[in-house]
Coordinates of C-alpha atoms in Angstrom, one line a residue:
Chain X
M3 CA -4.8 -52.0 43.9
Q4 CA -1.7 -51.8 41.9
N5 CA -3.8 -51.2 38.9
F6 CA -5.5 -48.3 40.6
A7 CA -2.2 -46.6 41.5
G8 CA -1.0 -47.0 37.9
K9 CA -4.1 -45.3 36.7
I10 CA -3.5 -42.3 38.9
V11 CA 0.1 -42.0 37.7
E12 CA -1.0 -42.3 34.2
S13 CA -3.6 -39.6 34.5
D14 CA -1.1 -37.3 36.2
A15 CA 1.4 -37.8 33.4
Y16 CA -1.4 -37.4 30.9
K17 CA -2.4 -34.1 32.4
K18 CA 1.1 -32.9 32.4
I19 CA 1.6 -33.7 28.7
K20 CA -1.8 -32.1 28.0
K21 CA -0.7 -29.0 29.9
I22 CA 2.6 -28.7 27.9
L23 CA 0.9 -29.4 24.6
F24 CA -2.3 -27.4 24.8
G25 CA -1.4 -24.9 27.5
M26 CA -3.1 -23.8 30.7
N27 CA -4.5 -20.4 31.6
E28 CA -2.0 -17.7 30.5
K29 CA 0.7 -19.8 28.8
D30 CA 0.2 -21.1 25.3
G31 CA 0.7 -24.8 24.8
L32 CA 3.7 -26.2 22.9
L33 CA 1.6 -27.4 20.0
L34 CA 0.1 -24.0 19.5
K35 CA 3.5 -22.4 19.8
I36 CA 5.0 -24.8 17.2
L37 CA 2.0 -24.1 14.9
V38 CA 2.6 -20.4 15.2
Y39 CA 6.2 -20.6 14.3
I40 CA 5.6 -23.0 11.4
L41 CA 3.0 -20.6 10.0
L42 CA 5.2 -17.6 10.5
I43 CA 8.2 -19.2 8.9
G44 CA 6.2 -20.7 6.1
I45 CA 4.5 -17.4 5.2
G46 CA 7.8 -15.6 5.7
Y47 CA 9.4 -17.9 3.2
V48 CA 6.7 -17.2 0.6
F49 CA 7.1 -13.4 1.2
L50 CA 10.8 -13.5 0.9
Y51 CA 11.1 -16.0 -2.0
P52 CA 11.3 -13.5 -4.8
I53 CA 13.8 -11.4 -3.0
L54 CA 16.0 -14.4 -2.1
R55 CA 15.9 -15.6 -5.7
M56 CA 16.7 -12.1 -7.0
V57 CA 19.8 -12.0 -4.7
V58 CA 20.9 -15.4 -5.8
E59 CA 20.4 -14.8 -9.5
S60 CA 22.2 -11.5 -9.4
F61 CA 25.4 -13.2 -8.3
K62 CA 25.3 -15.8 -11.1
S63 CA 27.6 -15.8 -14.1
L64 CA 26.2 -16.8 -17.4
D65 CA 27.6 -20.3 -16.9
D66 CA 25.8 -20.6 -13.6
I67 CA 22.5 -19.4 -15.1
L68 CA 22.8 -22.0 -17.9
N69 CA 23.8 -24.8 -15.5
P70 CA 20.6 -26.5 -14.2
L71 CA 22.6 -28.0 -11.3
V72 CA 23.3 -24.6 -9.8
N73 CA 20.2 -23.6 -8.0
W74 CA 20.6 -21.6 -4.7
I75 CA 24.4 -21.3 -4.5
P76 CA 26.4 -19.8 -7.3
T77 CA 29.7 -21.5 -7.9
Q78 CA 31.7 -18.2 -7.5
L79 CA 31.2 -14.7 -6.2
Y80 CA 30.5 -13.1 -9.5
L81 CA 30.2 -9.3 -9.3
D82 CA 30.3 -8.4 -13.0
N83 CA 26.5 -8.2 -13.1
Y84 CA 26.7 -5.4 -10.5
S85 CA 29.3 -3.4 -12.3
K86 CA 27.3 -3.6 -15.5
A87 CA 24.0 -2.7 -13.7
N88 CA 25.8 0.2 -12.0
D89 CA 26.8 1.6 -15.3
V90 CA 23.4 1.1 -16.8
L91 CA 21.5 2.7 -14.0
N92 CA 24.1 5.4 -13.6
F93 CA 23.7 4.6 -10.0
F94 CA 25.0 7.4 -7.7
P95 CA 23.9 10.4 -9.7
T96 CA 20.4 8.8 -10.2
L97 CA 20.3 8.0 -6.5
L98 CA 20.9 11.6 -5.6
E99 CA 18.2 12.7 -8.0
T100 CA 15.8 10.1 -6.6
L101 CA 16.3 11.4 -3.0
Y102 CA 15.7 14.9 -4.2
V103 CA 12.5 13.9 -5.9
T104 CA 11.4 11.8 -2.9
V105 CA 12.3 13.6 0.3
L106 CA 11.0 17.1 -0.4
P107 CA 7.5 16.1 -1.4
S108 CA 7.4 13.7 1.6
I109 CA 8.2 16.4 4.1
A110 CA 5.7 18.7 2.6
Q111 CA 3.0 16.0 2.5
T112 CA 3.6 15.0 6.1
A113 CA 3.6 18.5 7.5
V114 CA 0.4 19.5 5.7
A115 CA -1.3 16.2 6.6
A116 CA -0.6 16.9 10.3
V117 CA -2.0 20.4 10.1
V118 CA -5.1 19.4 8.2
G119 CA -5.6 16.3 10.4
Y120 CA -5.4 18.4 13.5
G121 CA -8.0 20.9 12.1
L122 CA -10.4 18.1 11.4
A123 CA -9.9 16.3 14.6
R124 CA -10.0 19.2 17.1
F125 CA -12.4 21.8 15.7
T126 CA -15.9 22.0 14.5
F127 CA -16.7 24.3 11.7
P128 CA -19.4 24.6 9.1
G129 CA -18.7 22.3 6.2
K130 CA -16.4 20.0 8.1
K131 CA -18.2 16.9 7.2
I132 CA -18.0 17.9 3.5
V133 CA -14.3 18.5 3.8
F134 CA -13.9 15.1 5.4
A135 CA -16.0 13.3 2.8
L136 CA -14.1 15.0 0.0
A137 CA -10.8 14.3 1.5
L138 CA -11.7 10.6 1.7
M139 CA -13.0 10.8 -1.8
T140 CA -9.6 12.0 -3.1
F141 CA -8.2 8.7 -2.0
I142 CA -10.5 6.6 -4.2
I143 CA -10.2 8.8 -7.3
P144 CA -7.8 7.0 -9.7
P145 CA -4.9 9.3 -10.6
Q146 CA -5.8 8.7 -14.3
V147 CA -9.0 10.8 -13.9
T148 CA -7.2 14.0 -13.0
L149 CA -4.0 13.3 -14.7
I150 CA -4.7 14.7 -18.2
P151 CA -6.0 18.1 -16.9
K152 CA -3.1 18.3 -14.5
Y153 CA -0.6 17.6 -17.3
I154 CA -2.1 20.3 -19.4
F155 CA -2.1 22.7 -16.4
F156 CA 1.5 22.0 -15.5
S157 CA 2.6 22.3 -19.0
D158 CA 0.8 25.7 -19.3
L159 CA 2.6 26.9 -16.1
N160 CA 5.9 25.5 -17.4
L161 CA 6.2 23.2 -14.4
L162 CA 6.8 20.1 -16.3
G163 CA 10.3 18.8 -15.7
S164 CA 10.6 20.5 -12.3
L165 CA 10.0 19.1 -8.8
N166 CA 7.2 21.6 -8.4
A167 CA 4.9 19.2 -10.2
F168 CA 5.3 17.0 -7.2
T169 CA 5.7 19.5 -4.3
L170 CA 2.8 21.8 -5.2
P171 CA 0.1 19.1 -4.9
A172 CA 1.9 17.7 -1.8
I173 CA 2.0 21.0 0.0
S174 CA -1.7 21.5 -0.5
G175 CA -2.7 18.0 0.7
Q176 CA -3.2 16.5 -2.7
G177 CA 0.0 14.5 -3.0
L178 CA 0.2 10.7 -3.3
N179 CA -2.4 9.2 -0.9
S180 CA -2.5 12.4 1.1
A181 CA -6.0 11.3 2.4
I182 CA -4.4 8.4 4.2
F183 CA -2.0 10.6 6.1
I184 CA -4.7 13.1 6.9
L185 CA -6.7 10.2 8.3
I186 CA -3.8 8.9 10.3
F187 CA -3.2 12.3 11.9
Y188 CA -6.9 12.7 12.4
Q189 CA -7.0 9.4 14.4
F190 CA -3.9 10.3 16.4
F191 CA -5.1 13.8 17.3
R192 CA -8.5 12.6 18.2
M193 CA -6.9 10.5 20.9
V194 CA -5.4 13.5 22.6
P195 CA -7.5 13.8 25.7
K196 CA -9.8 16.9 25.7
S197 CA -8.9 17.5 29.4
L198 CA -5.2 18.0 28.4
E199 CA -6.2 20.6 25.9
E200 CA -8.6 22.3 28.4
A201 CA -5.9 22.4 31.0
A202 CA -3.5 24.0 28.6
Q203 CA -6.2 26.5 27.6
L204 CA -6.7 27.4 31.3
D205 CA -2.9 28.1 31.5
G206 CA -3.4 30.5 28.7
A207 CA -2.0 28.5 25.8
G208 CA -3.5 29.4 22.3
H209 CA -4.5 26.9 19.7
F210 CA -1.3 27.0 17.8
R211 CA 0.8 26.6 21.0
I212 CA -1.4 23.6 22.0
F213 CA -0.8 22.2 18.5
F214 CA 2.9 22.5 18.7
T215 CA 3.6 21.7 22.3
I216 CA 0.9 19.1 23.1
A217 CA -0.5 17.6 19.9
I218 CA 2.7 17.2 17.9
P219 CA 4.7 15.4 20.6
M220 CA 1.8 13.0 21.1
A221 CA 1.7 12.2 17.4
V222 CA 5.4 11.5 16.8
P223 CA 4.7 7.9 15.6
A224 CA 2.2 9.4 13.1
F225 CA 4.9 11.7 11.7
I226 CA 7.3 8.8 11.4
I227 CA 4.8 6.6 9.7
S228 CA 3.6 9.4 7.4
F229 CA 7.1 10.3 6.3
L230 CA 8.2 6.7 5.8
F231 CA 5.1 5.9 3.7
S232 CA 5.4 9.1 1.7
F233 CA 9.0 8.5 1.1
V234 CA 8.4 4.9 -0.1
W235 CA 5.4 5.8 -2.2
Y236 CA 7.1 8.8 -3.9
W237 CA 10.1 6.7 -4.5
N238 CA 8.1 3.9 -6.1
E239 CA 5.9 6.2 -8.1
T240 CA 6.8 5.9 -11.8
Y241 CA 3.9 6.8 -13.9
L242 CA 3.3 10.4 -12.7
A243 CA 7.1 10.9 -12.4
S244 CA 7.8 9.8 -16.0
L245 CA 5.0 12.0 -17.3
Y246 CA 5.8 15.1 -15.2
F247 CA 9.5 15.0 -15.2
G248 CA 10.1 13.8 -18.8
N249 CA 13.9 13.8 -19.4
E250 CA 14.7 16.5 -16.9
L251 CA 14.7 14.4 -13.8
T252 CA 15.1 10.6 -13.5
T253 CA 14.7 8.2 -10.6
L254 CA 16.0 4.7 -9.9
P255 CA 12.7 3.0 -10.6
L256 CA 12.4 4.9 -13.9
S257 CA 15.9 3.9 -14.9
L258 CA 15.0 0.3 -14.0
Q259 CA 12.0 0.6 -16.4
Q260 CA 14.4 1.6 -19.2
F261 CA 17.0 -1.0 -18.0
V262 CA 16.9 -3.4 -21.0
A263 CA 16.8 -0.6 -23.5
T264 CA 19.7 1.3 -21.9
Y265 CA 21.7 -1.9 -21.5
T266 CA 21.3 -2.8 -25.2
Q267 CA 22.4 0.6 -26.2
M268 CA 25.5 0.5 -23.9
F269 CA 26.8 -3.0 -24.3
A270 CA 25.0 -5.1 -26.8
T271 CA 25.6 -3.2 -30.0
G272 CA 27.8 -3.8 -32.9
A273 CA 30.0 -6.9 -33.4
E274 CA 29.8 -8.1 -29.8
A275 CA 26.0 -7.8 -29.6
D276 CA 25.5 -11.6 -29.1
V277 CA 28.2 -12.1 -26.6
N278 CA 27.1 -9.3 -24.4
K279 CA 23.4 -10.0 -24.5
I280 CA 21.5 -9.2 -21.4
N281 CA 20.7 -12.1 -19.0
E282 CA 18.7 -12.7 -15.9
G283 CA 21.7 -12.1 -13.7
I284 CA 22.3 -8.6 -14.9
R285 CA 18.6 -7.7 -14.8
M286 CA 18.2 -9.0 -11.2
A287 CA 21.4 -7.1 -10.2
G288 CA 19.8 -4.0 -11.7
T289 CA 16.6 -4.6 -9.8
L290 CA 18.4 -5.2 -6.6
L291 CA 20.5 -2.1 -7.0
S292 CA 17.5 0.0 -7.7
I293 CA 15.8 -1.1 -4.4
L294 CA 19.0 -1.2 -2.4
P295 CA 18.7 2.3 -1.0
L296 CA 15.1 1.6 0.0
L297 CA 16.2 -1.6 1.8
V298 CA 18.9 0.4 3.6
V299 CA 16.5 3.1 4.7
Y300 CA 14.0 0.4 5.7
F301 CA 16.4 -1.6 7.8
L302 CA 17.7 1.5 9.5
T303 CA 14.3 2.9 10.3
Q304 CA 12.2 -0.2 10.8
K305 CA 13.2 -0.3 14.4
W306 CA 11.9 3.2 14.8
F307 CA 8.9 2.2 12.8
V308 CA 8.1 -0.9 14.8
E309 CA 8.6 1.1 18.0
G310 CA 6.2 3.7 16.6
V311 CA 3.5 1.1 16.1
D312 CA 4.1 -0.3 19.6
R313 CA 4.0 3.1 21.2
S314 CA 0.8 4.0 19.4
G315 CA -0.6 0.8 20.9
I316 CA 0.2 2.1 24.4
T317 CA -1.1 5.5 23.8
G318 CA -4.4 4.0 22.6
E319 CA -5.3 2.7 26.1
Chain W
M18 CA -24.1 33.0 26.1
K19 CA -23.0 35.6 23.6
K20 CA -19.4 35.2 24.6
L21 CA -19.7 31.4 24.2
S22 CA -21.0 31.7 20.6
K23 CA -18.3 34.2 19.9
L24 CA -15.7 31.7 21.1
S25 CA -17.1 29.0 19.0
T26 CA -17.0 31.2 15.9
K27 CA -13.4 32.0 16.7
N28 CA -12.8 28.3 17.1
S29 CA -14.3 27.3 13.9
L30 CA -12.3 30.0 12.1
I31 CA -9.1 28.6 13.5
G32 CA -10.3 25.1 12.5
L33 CA -10.8 26.4 9.0
L34 CA -7.4 28.0 9.0
F35 CA -5.9 24.6 9.8
V36 CA -7.8 23.0 7.0
S37 CA -7.3 25.8 4.5
P38 CA -4.2 24.5 2.7
W39 CA -6.2 21.4 1.9
I40 CA -9.2 23.3 0.7
I41 CA -7.2 25.4 -1.7
G42 CA -5.3 22.4 -3.0
F43 CA -8.4 20.4 -3.4
L44 CA -9.9 23.1 -5.6
I45 CA -6.8 23.5 -7.8
F46 CA -5.5 20.0 -8.0
T47 CA -8.5 17.8 -7.6
A48 CA -11.9 19.5 -8.2
F49 CA -10.9 21.5 -11.2
P50 CA -9.0 18.6 -13.0
L51 CA -11.9 16.3 -12.2
F52 CA -14.5 18.5 -13.9
Y53 CA -12.2 19.3 -16.7
S54 CA -11.6 15.6 -17.5
L55 CA -15.3 15.0 -17.3
F56 CA -15.6 17.8 -19.9
L57 CA -12.8 16.3 -22.0
S58 CA -14.5 12.9 -21.9
F59 CA -17.3 14.3 -24.1
Q60 CA -14.9 15.8 -26.6
K61 CA -12.6 14.8 -29.3
V62 CA -9.3 16.3 -28.3
K63 CA -6.6 17.2 -30.7
I64 CA -3.2 18.5 -29.7
T65 CA -2.0 21.2 -32.1
T66 CA 1.0 23.5 -31.9
G67 CA -1.4 26.3 -30.8
G68 CA -2.6 24.2 -27.8
I69 CA -5.6 21.9 -27.4
Q70 CA -8.5 21.8 -29.7
T71 CA -11.8 20.2 -28.6
T72 CA -14.9 19.3 -30.5
F73 CA -18.0 18.2 -28.8
T74 CA -18.9 14.6 -29.6
S75 CA -21.7 13.9 -27.0
F76 CA -21.4 10.3 -25.7
E77 CA -19.3 9.1 -28.6
N78 CA -16.3 8.2 -26.5
Y79 CA -18.5 6.2 -24.0
R80 CA -20.2 4.4 -26.9
Y81 CA -16.8 3.5 -28.4
A82 CA -15.6 2.2 -25.0
F83 CA -18.5 -0.3 -24.7
G84 CA -19.2 -1.0 -28.4
V85 CA -16.0 -0.9 -30.4
D86 CA -13.2 -1.3 -27.8
V87 CA -13.6 -5.0 -26.9
V88 CA -10.4 -5.1 -24.9
F89 CA -11.6 -2.5 -22.4
V90 CA -14.7 -4.4 -21.3
D91 CA -12.6 -7.6 -21.1
Y92 CA -10.1 -5.8 -18.9
I93 CA -12.8 -4.5 -16.6
F94 CA -14.2 -8.0 -16.0
Q95 CA -10.7 -9.4 -15.4
Y96 CA -10.2 -6.6 -12.9
L97 CA -13.4 -7.3 -11.1
E98 CA -12.6 -11.1 -10.9
Q99 CA -9.1 -10.2 -9.5
L100 CA -10.7 -8.1 -6.8
L101 CA -13.1 -10.9 -5.9
V102 CA -10.2 -13.3 -5.4
S103 CA -7.5 -11.0 -4.0
V104 CA -9.4 -8.8 -1.5
P105 CA -10.8 -11.6 0.7
I106 CA -7.4 -13.4 0.7
I107 CA -5.5 -10.2 1.5
I108 CA -7.9 -9.4 4.4
V109 CA -7.9 -12.9 5.9
I110 CA -4.2 -13.4 5.5
S111 CA -3.3 -10.1 7.1
I112 CA -5.6 -10.7 10.0
I113 CA -4.0 -14.1 10.5
I114 CA -0.5 -12.7 10.3
A115 CA -1.4 -9.8 12.6
L116 CA -2.8 -12.3 15.1
L117 CA 0.4 -14.5 14.9
L118 CA 2.6 -11.4 15.4
N119 CA 0.5 -10.3 18.3
K120 CA 1.3 -13.4 20.2
K121 CA 4.4 -13.5 22.4
V122 CA 6.7 -14.9 19.7
R123 CA 10.4 -14.7 19.6
F124 CA 11.9 -12.7 16.7
R125 CA 8.6 -10.8 16.3
G126 CA 10.5 -7.8 15.0
F127 CA 12.2 -9.9 12.4
F128 CA 9.0 -11.4 11.1
R129 CA 7.3 -8.0 11.1
T130 CA 10.2 -6.7 9.1
I131 CA 9.8 -9.5 6.5
F132 CA 6.0 -9.1 6.1
F133 CA 6.3 -5.4 5.6
L134 CA 9.3 -5.5 3.3
P135 CA 7.2 -5.9 0.0
V136 CA 5.4 -2.6 0.7
I137 CA 8.8 -0.9 0.6
I138 CA 10.0 -2.2 -2.7
S139 CA 6.9 -3.0 -4.8
S140 CA 7.0 -0.4 -7.5
G141 CA 5.6 -1.3 -10.9
P142 CA 9.1 -1.8 -12.6
V143 CA 10.4 -3.9 -9.7
I144 CA 7.4 -6.3 -9.7
K145 CA 7.5 -6.4 -13.5
E146 CA 11.2 -7.4 -13.5
L147 CA 10.5 -10.1 -10.8
I148 CA 7.5 -11.5 -12.8
D149 CA 9.5 -11.4 -16.0
Q150 CA 12.3 -13.4 -14.4
G151 CA 9.8 -15.9 -13.1
V152 CA 10.8 -15.6 -9.4
T153 CA 7.3 -14.8 -8.2
T154 CA 6.1 -18.4 -8.3
I155 CA 7.3 -21.0 -5.9
P156 CA 8.4 -24.2 -7.8
A157 CA 6.6 -26.5 -5.3
L158 CA 3.4 -24.6 -6.0
S159 CA 3.8 -24.8 -9.8
Q160 CA 3.9 -28.6 -9.5
I161 CA 0.5 -28.5 -7.7
E162 CA -0.6 -26.2 -10.5
S163 CA 0.3 -28.7 -13.3
V164 CA -1.7 -31.4 -11.4
L165 CA -4.6 -29.1 -11.1
S166 CA -4.7 -27.9 -14.6
Q167 CA -4.9 -31.5 -15.8
S168 CA -7.9 -32.2 -13.7
G169 CA -10.3 -30.0 -15.7
D170 CA -11.2 -26.4 -16.0
G171 CA -14.1 -25.5 -13.7
F172 CA -14.6 -22.1 -12.1
I173 CA -13.0 -23.2 -8.8
I174 CA -10.0 -24.7 -10.5
G175 CA -9.6 -21.6 -12.6
L176 CA -9.7 -19.6 -9.3
L177 CA -7.1 -21.8 -7.7
L178 CA -4.8 -21.6 -10.7
Y179 CA -5.0 -17.8 -10.6
L180 CA -4.3 -17.9 -6.9
I181 CA -1.2 -20.1 -7.3
D182 CA 0.1 -18.0 -10.1
N183 CA -0.3 -14.8 -8.2
L184 CA -0.1 -15.9 -4.6
I185 CA 3.2 -14.0 -3.9
V186 CA 2.1 -10.9 -5.7
I187 CA -1.2 -10.9 -3.8
L188 CA 0.6 -11.5 -0.5
W189 CA 2.9 -8.6 -1.3
F190 CA -0.1 -6.3 -1.2
S191 CA -0.9 -7.1 2.4
G192 CA 1.9 -5.4 4.2
V193 CA 0.0 -2.2 5.2
Q194 CA -3.1 -4.1 6.1
I195 CA -1.1 -6.4 8.5
L196 CA 0.3 -3.3 10.1
I197 CA -3.1 -1.7 10.6
F198 CA -4.6 -4.8 12.1
L199 CA -1.6 -5.3 14.3
A200 CA -1.8 -1.7 15.6
A201 CA -5.5 -2.3 16.3
L202 CA -4.8 -5.6 18.1
Q203 CA -2.2 -4.0 20.3
K204 CA -4.5 -1.2 21.2
M205 CA -7.0 -3.7 22.7
D206 CA -7.4 -3.7 26.4
P207 CA -6.0 -7.0 27.8
Q208 CA -8.5 -6.6 30.7
I209 CA -11.4 -7.4 28.4
Y210 CA -9.8 -10.8 27.6
E211 CA -9.1 -11.5 31.3
A212 CA -12.7 -10.7 32.1
A213 CA -13.9 -13.0 29.3
K214 CA -11.7 -15.7 30.6
V215 CA -13.1 -15.3 34.1
D216 CA -16.5 -15.7 32.6
G217 CA -15.3 -19.0 31.0
A218 CA -14.7 -17.9 27.4
S219 CA -12.1 -19.9 25.5
T220 CA -9.5 -18.3 23.3
W221 CA -11.5 -19.3 20.3
E222 CA -14.6 -17.8 21.6
S223 CA -12.7 -14.6 22.6
F224 CA -11.5 -14.3 19.0
W225 CA -15.0 -14.4 17.5
K226 CA -16.8 -12.5 20.2
I227 CA -14.2 -9.8 21.1
T228 CA -11.3 -9.6 18.7
L229 CA -13.1 -9.8 15.4
P230 CA -16.0 -7.5 16.2
S231 CA -13.6 -4.8 17.5
L232 CA -11.6 -5.3 14.3
V233 CA -14.6 -4.6 12.0
P234 CA -13.8 -0.8 11.6
M235 CA -10.3 -1.8 10.6
I236 CA -11.5 -4.4 8.3
I237 CA -13.6 -1.9 6.4
V238 CA -10.6 0.5 6.2
N239 CA -8.4 -2.3 4.9
V240 CA -11.0 -3.5 2.4
V241 CA -11.2 0.0 1.0
Y242 CA -7.4 0.4 1.0
T243 CA -6.9 -2.9 -0.7
I244 CA -9.5 -2.2 -3.4
V245 CA -8.0 1.2 -4.2
N246 CA -4.4 -0.1 -4.0
L247 CA -5.1 -2.9 -6.5
S248 CA -7.1 -0.5 -8.7
V249 CA -4.3 2.1 -9.1
F250 CA -1.3 -0.2 -9.2
S251 CA 0.7 0.6 -12.3
L252 CA 0.6 -2.9 -13.6
N253 CA -3.2 -3.0 -13.6
T254 CA -4.4 -3.8 -17.1
V255 CA -7.2 -1.3 -17.1
I256 CA -4.9 1.5 -16.2
G257 CA -2.4 0.4 -18.8
H258 CA -5.1 0.5 -21.4
I259 CA -6.1 4.1 -20.3
Q260 CA -2.5 5.1 -20.5
S261 CA -1.9 3.6 -23.9
N262 CA -5.0 5.4 -25.3
M263 CA -3.8 8.7 -24.0
F264 CA -1.1 9.2 -26.6
K265 CA -2.8 7.3 -29.4
V266 CA -3.6 9.6 -32.4
D267 CA -7.1 8.2 -33.1
T268 CA -8.3 8.2 -29.5
G269 CA -6.3 10.7 -27.5
F270 CA -7.0 12.7 -24.3
G271 CA -10.8 12.7 -24.8
Y272 CA -11.2 9.0 -25.1
A273 CA -8.7 8.3 -22.3
S274 CA -10.6 10.7 -20.0
A275 CA -13.9 8.8 -20.8
L276 CA -12.2 5.5 -19.9
A277 CA -10.8 7.0 -16.7
W278 CA -14.2 8.2 -15.7
I279 CA -15.9 4.9 -16.5
Y280 CA -13.2 3.2 -14.4
F281 CA -13.6 5.7 -11.6
L282 CA -17.4 5.1 -11.5
I283 CA -16.9 1.3 -11.4
I284 CA -14.5 1.6 -8.5
T285 CA -16.9 3.8 -6.7
V286 CA -19.8 1.4 -7.2
V287 CA -17.7 -1.6 -6.0
L288 CA -16.6 0.4 -2.9
A289 CA -20.2 1.5 -2.2
I290 CA -21.5 -2.0 -2.4
V291 CA -18.8 -3.5 -0.2
V292 CA -18.7 -0.8 2.5
G293 CA -22.5 -0.6 2.4
A294 CA -22.9 -4.3 3.0
M295 CA -20.3 -4.3 5.8
T296 CA -21.7 -1.3 7.7
L297 CA -25.3 -2.6 7.2
K298 CA -24.3 -5.9 8.9
R299 CA -22.7 -4.0 11.7
R300 CA -25.7 -1.8 12.3
K301 CA -27.9 -4.9 12.5
K302 CA -25.6 -6.4 15.1
H303 CA -25.8 -3.2 17.2
A304 CA -29.6 -3.2 17.1
Y305 CA -29.8 -6.3 19.3

């Protein structure tokens, strides 16, 4: 009898533990939750590792770098690397130029992608399928294929060294990854209910008014996503930039590309060449400085960005 | 009836108006350069003070690429191998991360911020600096690597070694894909899952029967995106080779154009095979 009662208690406790560990109905079990967090933290660490290392290295003095005992925590707050990197990158003037080279093409690209995406999503016209197929094709064409003729073309028109080499393709839907943005807007505008458009038409609204008053407000997340991606991609673009802009315009990533050469020219010449030799710390400080504005923009806008993704999830119902 | 067709003509004209900036841009900045570079690829191009001089050389540039230029063919095979390893990993990892983020976890925003961060900062020069300074490999993993490399050099081990060496850089290419999968997951109707649960489906079954099939369009999109992204990244050896040939005296614009075209065709074939296989599988499923 006693034995029997014990069995009941045991099985109750067993069920309870099972419920906590493996979950019931709606709630996830504890084990699953722990697994999820372990995975997220583990993968997160791997993702962040290079950035964490970069930050740590950038604060290390030469002694710290050479000392194998100093791994994650530098012995002192050493800022000399940054002042040197700042000089080498010519930080603030270069930053302004980078923004100039990045923001304008991004705005042009986003605006045009919205217009073209709307045209593809809401209208039928002869040749639409061809336009669509060609637009997608532009995405898979490696820039190298069209680069040489474009270079010759821009040089003939005297556009090399000016921002027009970036904005002109952007404003005609041929900028960096324009096809993606057209596709994003196409998807967004396709989700606008036909009934809404018809109701507006009955009220006497024309196509352009519908585009501005109904379609655009419904695609705000698409605008944010498009602008953000364009901004980042134009910022990080170095090959086209170096070819088109030559010595006229420079960007932070381009300065980073020349970092070692510029450093050697500035600091490591003459009698003190060996003493002032470039080291990991200075290079990592330069790398971090060159991406710092991007990080700031990202951390300021990511909330918006995440919200945009969330909201697009709700509108997709 | 007449009025209706008139209306649709007007509609299609307005549609064309919306798309017209793209059509003009496509002709000037894509179609024309595309054909011009195809033309150049059959020429020997010399840059003189008076402009560009071309002499027709038939398939000489192409023959040179496959016959004389040993490095190029090597680079192409390396590139294909990299695709074979990286693309499945990026797709699987980004689906897993998206699924994890789609759960009701604390600090979701924080994790999302981390996983997307690499997309923001990975330009060629930045990644090159990081690789140069050796901060893109985790020390614990390099210990596994040294054990692995002692245990022989089969195909699988070679693959694993490549993976360990490049794991972080590969992962860094999955930010956009995570975001796309996550957006798709969040768009899914929770009622479908409830209905499945009522019918007795487990979470595991729901994933394979509901989540994954509805993600297939996004998987195709992400596969294409990943392949293109890896193909045009500025540290890609093939692209580097094309670039270095562009300003060489003995090869120049003509040969570089030929290489670019070969590369373009290879990318197209890879994409056609992958997308073709995936859509074919899907169509078969729908036939049931």
